[in-house]
Amino acid sequence: MTKARPIFEDALLRVLGDLTPARCALITGRAEAYLREASDPDRPQRLTVHDMHKLDVEHLAFDGTTPLFAAYGALIAQARAEIYADAVAIGRATKGVLKEDGEAHLALFIASQPDATDHDLRAALRETEESIAAQSQAVQAVRVALQKRHPQPP
C-alpha cells in the first residue's frame, strides 16, 4: 500500500510539473534538487513562505491558480475543523458534567437529611457515580484535545 502524499507536497509537485523545476529554481534561487526534495514529505527540506509566494505568483500568471496557497488554506481549514471538533466534544462533556453534578448535589443533600430513606441513599450513590462518569468523559475529551495539539513521539 502506498503512502498518501500530503496535500502541500502534492501542490508543490503540481507547481514543479507546470512551471518546470528549472523555472522554479530560477524564480526562488533554490537548487532544483532542493525543490524536488521539498516535495518529499520524508525529507527535511521545506519551502519558506517567500518561496511559496514567488512560486504561486508565477503559477498565477501560468494558469490563474495558486496551488500552494490553496494547499496551505486546506491545511488551516483541516486544523480549524479538528479544533472545532474538540471544542464541541468538550462542550458536550461539560453539559454532561453540569447536569450530572447538579443531580448528584441534590441527591446528596437529600441523603444528608436526618429522615433520608434507603431509596434516598441509593439515589445519592447512583447520581454521584453518574457524576464521576461524566467527569471522566470530560477528562478524556480534554486529553484528546491536548494530544492533538501536542502529539507525543511514538
PDB file of N, CA and C in Angstrom, residues 4 10 22 24 33-35 39 42 47 57 60 63 78-79 88-89 101 108 117 121-123 125 129 131 133 148 151:
ATOM      1  N   ALA A   4      -0.049   7.938   1.261  1.00  0.00           N
ATOM      2  CA  ALA A   4      -0.669   9.105   0.636  1.00  0.00           C
ATOM      3  C   ALA A   4       0.246  10.315   0.804  1.00  0.00           C
ATOM      4  N   ASP A  10       1.949  17.624  -2.507  1.00  0.00           N
ATOM      5  CA  ASP A  10       1.264  17.373  -3.766  1.00  0.00           C
ATOM      6  C   ASP A  10       1.140  18.665  -4.580  1.00  0.00           C
ATOM      7  N   ALA A  22      13.384  23.706 -13.415  1.00  0.00           N
ATOM      8  CA  ALA A  22      14.381  24.724 -13.761  1.00  0.00           C
ATOM      9  C   ALA A  22      13.795  26.130 -13.572  1.00  0.00           C
ATOM     10  N   CYS A  24      11.267  26.978 -11.618  1.00  0.00           N
ATOM     11  CA  CYS A  24      11.039  27.170 -10.179  1.00  0.00           C
ATOM     12  C   CYS A  24      12.347  27.513  -9.466  1.00  0.00           C
ATOM     13  N   ALA A  33      17.257  20.352  -7.096  1.00  0.00           N
ATOM     14  CA  ALA A  33      17.236  19.195  -6.191  1.00  0.00           C
ATOM     15  C   ALA A  33      16.561  19.558  -4.867  1.00  0.00           C
ATOM     16  N   TYR A  34      16.839  20.745  -4.383  1.00  0.00           N
ATOM     17  CA  TYR A  34      16.219  21.197  -3.138  1.00  0.00           C
ATOM     18  C   TYR A  34      14.696  21.254  -3.293  1.00  0.00           C
ATOM     19  N   LEU A  35      14.242  21.803  -4.398  1.00  0.00           N
ATOM     20  CA  LEU A  35      12.806  21.916  -4.641  1.00  0.00           C
ATOM     21  C   LEU A  35      12.155  20.545  -4.767  1.00  0.00           C
ATOM     22  N   SER A  39       9.354  18.519  -2.007  1.00  0.00           N
ATOM     23  CA  SER A  39       8.076  17.882  -2.342  1.00  0.00           C
ATOM     24  C   SER A  39       7.982  16.468  -1.769  1.00  0.00           C
ATOM     25  N   ASP A  42       9.060  12.912   3.379  1.00  0.00           N
ATOM     26  CA  ASP A  42      10.023  12.211   4.233  1.00  0.00           C
ATOM     27  C   ASP A  42      11.363  12.929   4.323  1.00  0.00           C
ATOM     28  N   LEU A  47       9.892  24.577   1.975  1.00  0.00           N
ATOM     29  CA  LEU A  47       9.912  25.893   1.342  1.00  0.00           C
ATOM     30  C   LEU A  47       9.665  26.973   2.389  1.00  0.00           C
ATOM     31  N   VAL A  57       2.851  33.238  -7.244  1.00  0.00           N
ATOM     32  CA  VAL A  57       2.673  34.385  -8.136  1.00  0.00           C
ATOM     33  C   VAL A  57       2.989  33.980  -9.576  1.00  0.00           C
ATOM     34  N   LEU A  60       0.230  31.799 -10.782  1.00  0.00           N
ATOM     35  CA  LEU A  60      -0.943  32.623 -11.049  1.00  0.00           C
ATOM     36  C   LEU A  60      -0.888  33.153 -12.492  1.00  0.00           C
ATOM     37  N   ASP A  63      -1.596  29.885 -14.979  1.00  0.00           N
ATOM     38  CA  ASP A  63      -2.964  29.422 -15.251  1.00  0.00           C
ATOM     39  C   ASP A  63      -4.031  30.043 -14.341  1.00  0.00           C
ATOM     40  N   GLN A  78      -8.417  22.288   7.796  1.00  0.00           N
ATOM     41  CA  GLN A  78      -8.423  20.988   8.474  1.00  0.00           C
ATOM     42  C   GLN A  78      -8.104  21.162   9.958  1.00  0.00           C
ATOM     43  N   ALA A  79      -7.113  21.975  10.263  1.00  0.00           N
ATOM     44  CA  ALA A  79      -6.756  22.222  11.671  1.00  0.00           C
ATOM     45  C   ALA A  79      -7.918  22.892  12.397  1.00  0.00           C
ATOM     46  N   VAL A  88     -16.340  21.131  20.412  1.00  0.00           N
ATOM     47  CA  VAL A  88     -17.691  20.580  20.507  1.00  0.00           C
ATOM     48  C   VAL A  88     -17.713  19.411  21.488  1.00  0.00           C
ATOM     49  N   ALA A  89     -16.713  18.539  21.404  1.00  0.00           N
ATOM     50  CA  ALA A  89     -16.650  17.391  22.315  1.00  0.00           C
ATOM     51  C   ALA A  89     -16.514  17.855  23.769  1.00  0.00           C
ATOM     52  N   ASP A 101     -23.588  16.627  37.841  1.00  0.00           N
ATOM     53  CA  ASP A 101     -23.171  17.215  39.112  1.00  0.00           C
ATOM     54  C   ASP A 101     -24.361  17.828  39.846  1.00  0.00           C
ATOM     55  N   LEU A 108     -27.348  14.141  47.032  1.00  0.00           N
ATOM     56  CA  LEU A 108     -26.523  14.086  48.246  1.00  0.00           C
ATOM     57  C   LEU A 108     -27.124  14.937  49.364  1.00  0.00           C
ATOM     58  N   THR A 117     -34.177   8.178  53.443  1.00  0.00           N
ATOM     59  CA  THR A 117     -34.533   6.762  53.333  1.00  0.00           C
ATOM     60  C   THR A 117     -33.429   6.001  52.602  1.00  0.00           C
ATOM     61  N   LEU A 121     -30.603   7.297  49.834  1.00  0.00           N
ATOM     62  CA  LEU A 121     -29.167   6.967  49.861  1.00  0.00           C
ATOM     63  C   LEU A 121     -28.739   6.307  48.548  1.00  0.00           C
ATOM     64  N   ARG A 122     -29.581   5.373  48.044  1.00  0.00           N
ATOM     65  CA  ARG A 122     -29.249   4.720  46.770  1.00  0.00           C
ATOM     66  C   ARG A 122     -29.243   5.740  45.622  1.00  0.00           C
ATOM     67  N   ALA A 123     -30.175   6.661  45.656  1.00  0.00           N
ATOM     68  CA  ALA A 123     -30.226   7.712  44.624  1.00  0.00           C
ATOM     69  C   ALA A 123     -28.972   8.582  44.699  1.00  0.00           C
ATOM     70  N   LEU A 125     -26.033   7.687  45.799  1.00  0.00           N
ATOM     71  CA  LEU A 125     -24.922   6.880  45.294  1.00  0.00           C
ATOM     72  C   LEU A 125     -24.944   6.824  43.764  1.00  0.00           C
ATOM     73  N   GLU A 129     -22.174   8.504  41.242  1.00  0.00           N
ATOM     74  CA  GLU A 129     -21.428   7.673  40.285  1.00  0.00           C
ATOM     75  C   GLU A 129     -21.600   8.194  38.857  1.00  0.00           C
ATOM     76  N   SER A 131     -22.149  11.267  38.067  1.00  0.00           N
ATOM     77  CA  SER A 131     -21.372  12.499  38.006  1.00  0.00           C
ATOM     78  C   SER A 131     -19.896  12.194  37.749  1.00  0.00           C
ATOM     79  N   ALA A 133     -18.704   9.547  36.280  1.00  0.00           N
ATOM     80  CA  ALA A 133     -18.590   9.058  34.902  1.00  0.00           C
ATOM     81  C   ALA A 133     -18.588  10.228  33.912  1.00  0.00           C
ATOM     82  N   LYS A 148      -3.825  16.144  20.491  1.00  0.00           N
ATOM     83  CA  LYS A 148      -3.813  16.610  19.100  1.00  0.00           C
ATOM     84  C   LYS A 148      -2.951  17.861  18.949  1.00  0.00           C
ATOM     85  N   PRO A 151       1.307  16.382  20.026  1.00  0.00           N
ATOM     86  CA  PRO A 151       1.488  14.939  19.856  1.00  0.00           C
ATOM     87  C   PRO A 151       2.813  14.478  20.455  1.00  0.00           C
TER      88      PRO A 151
END
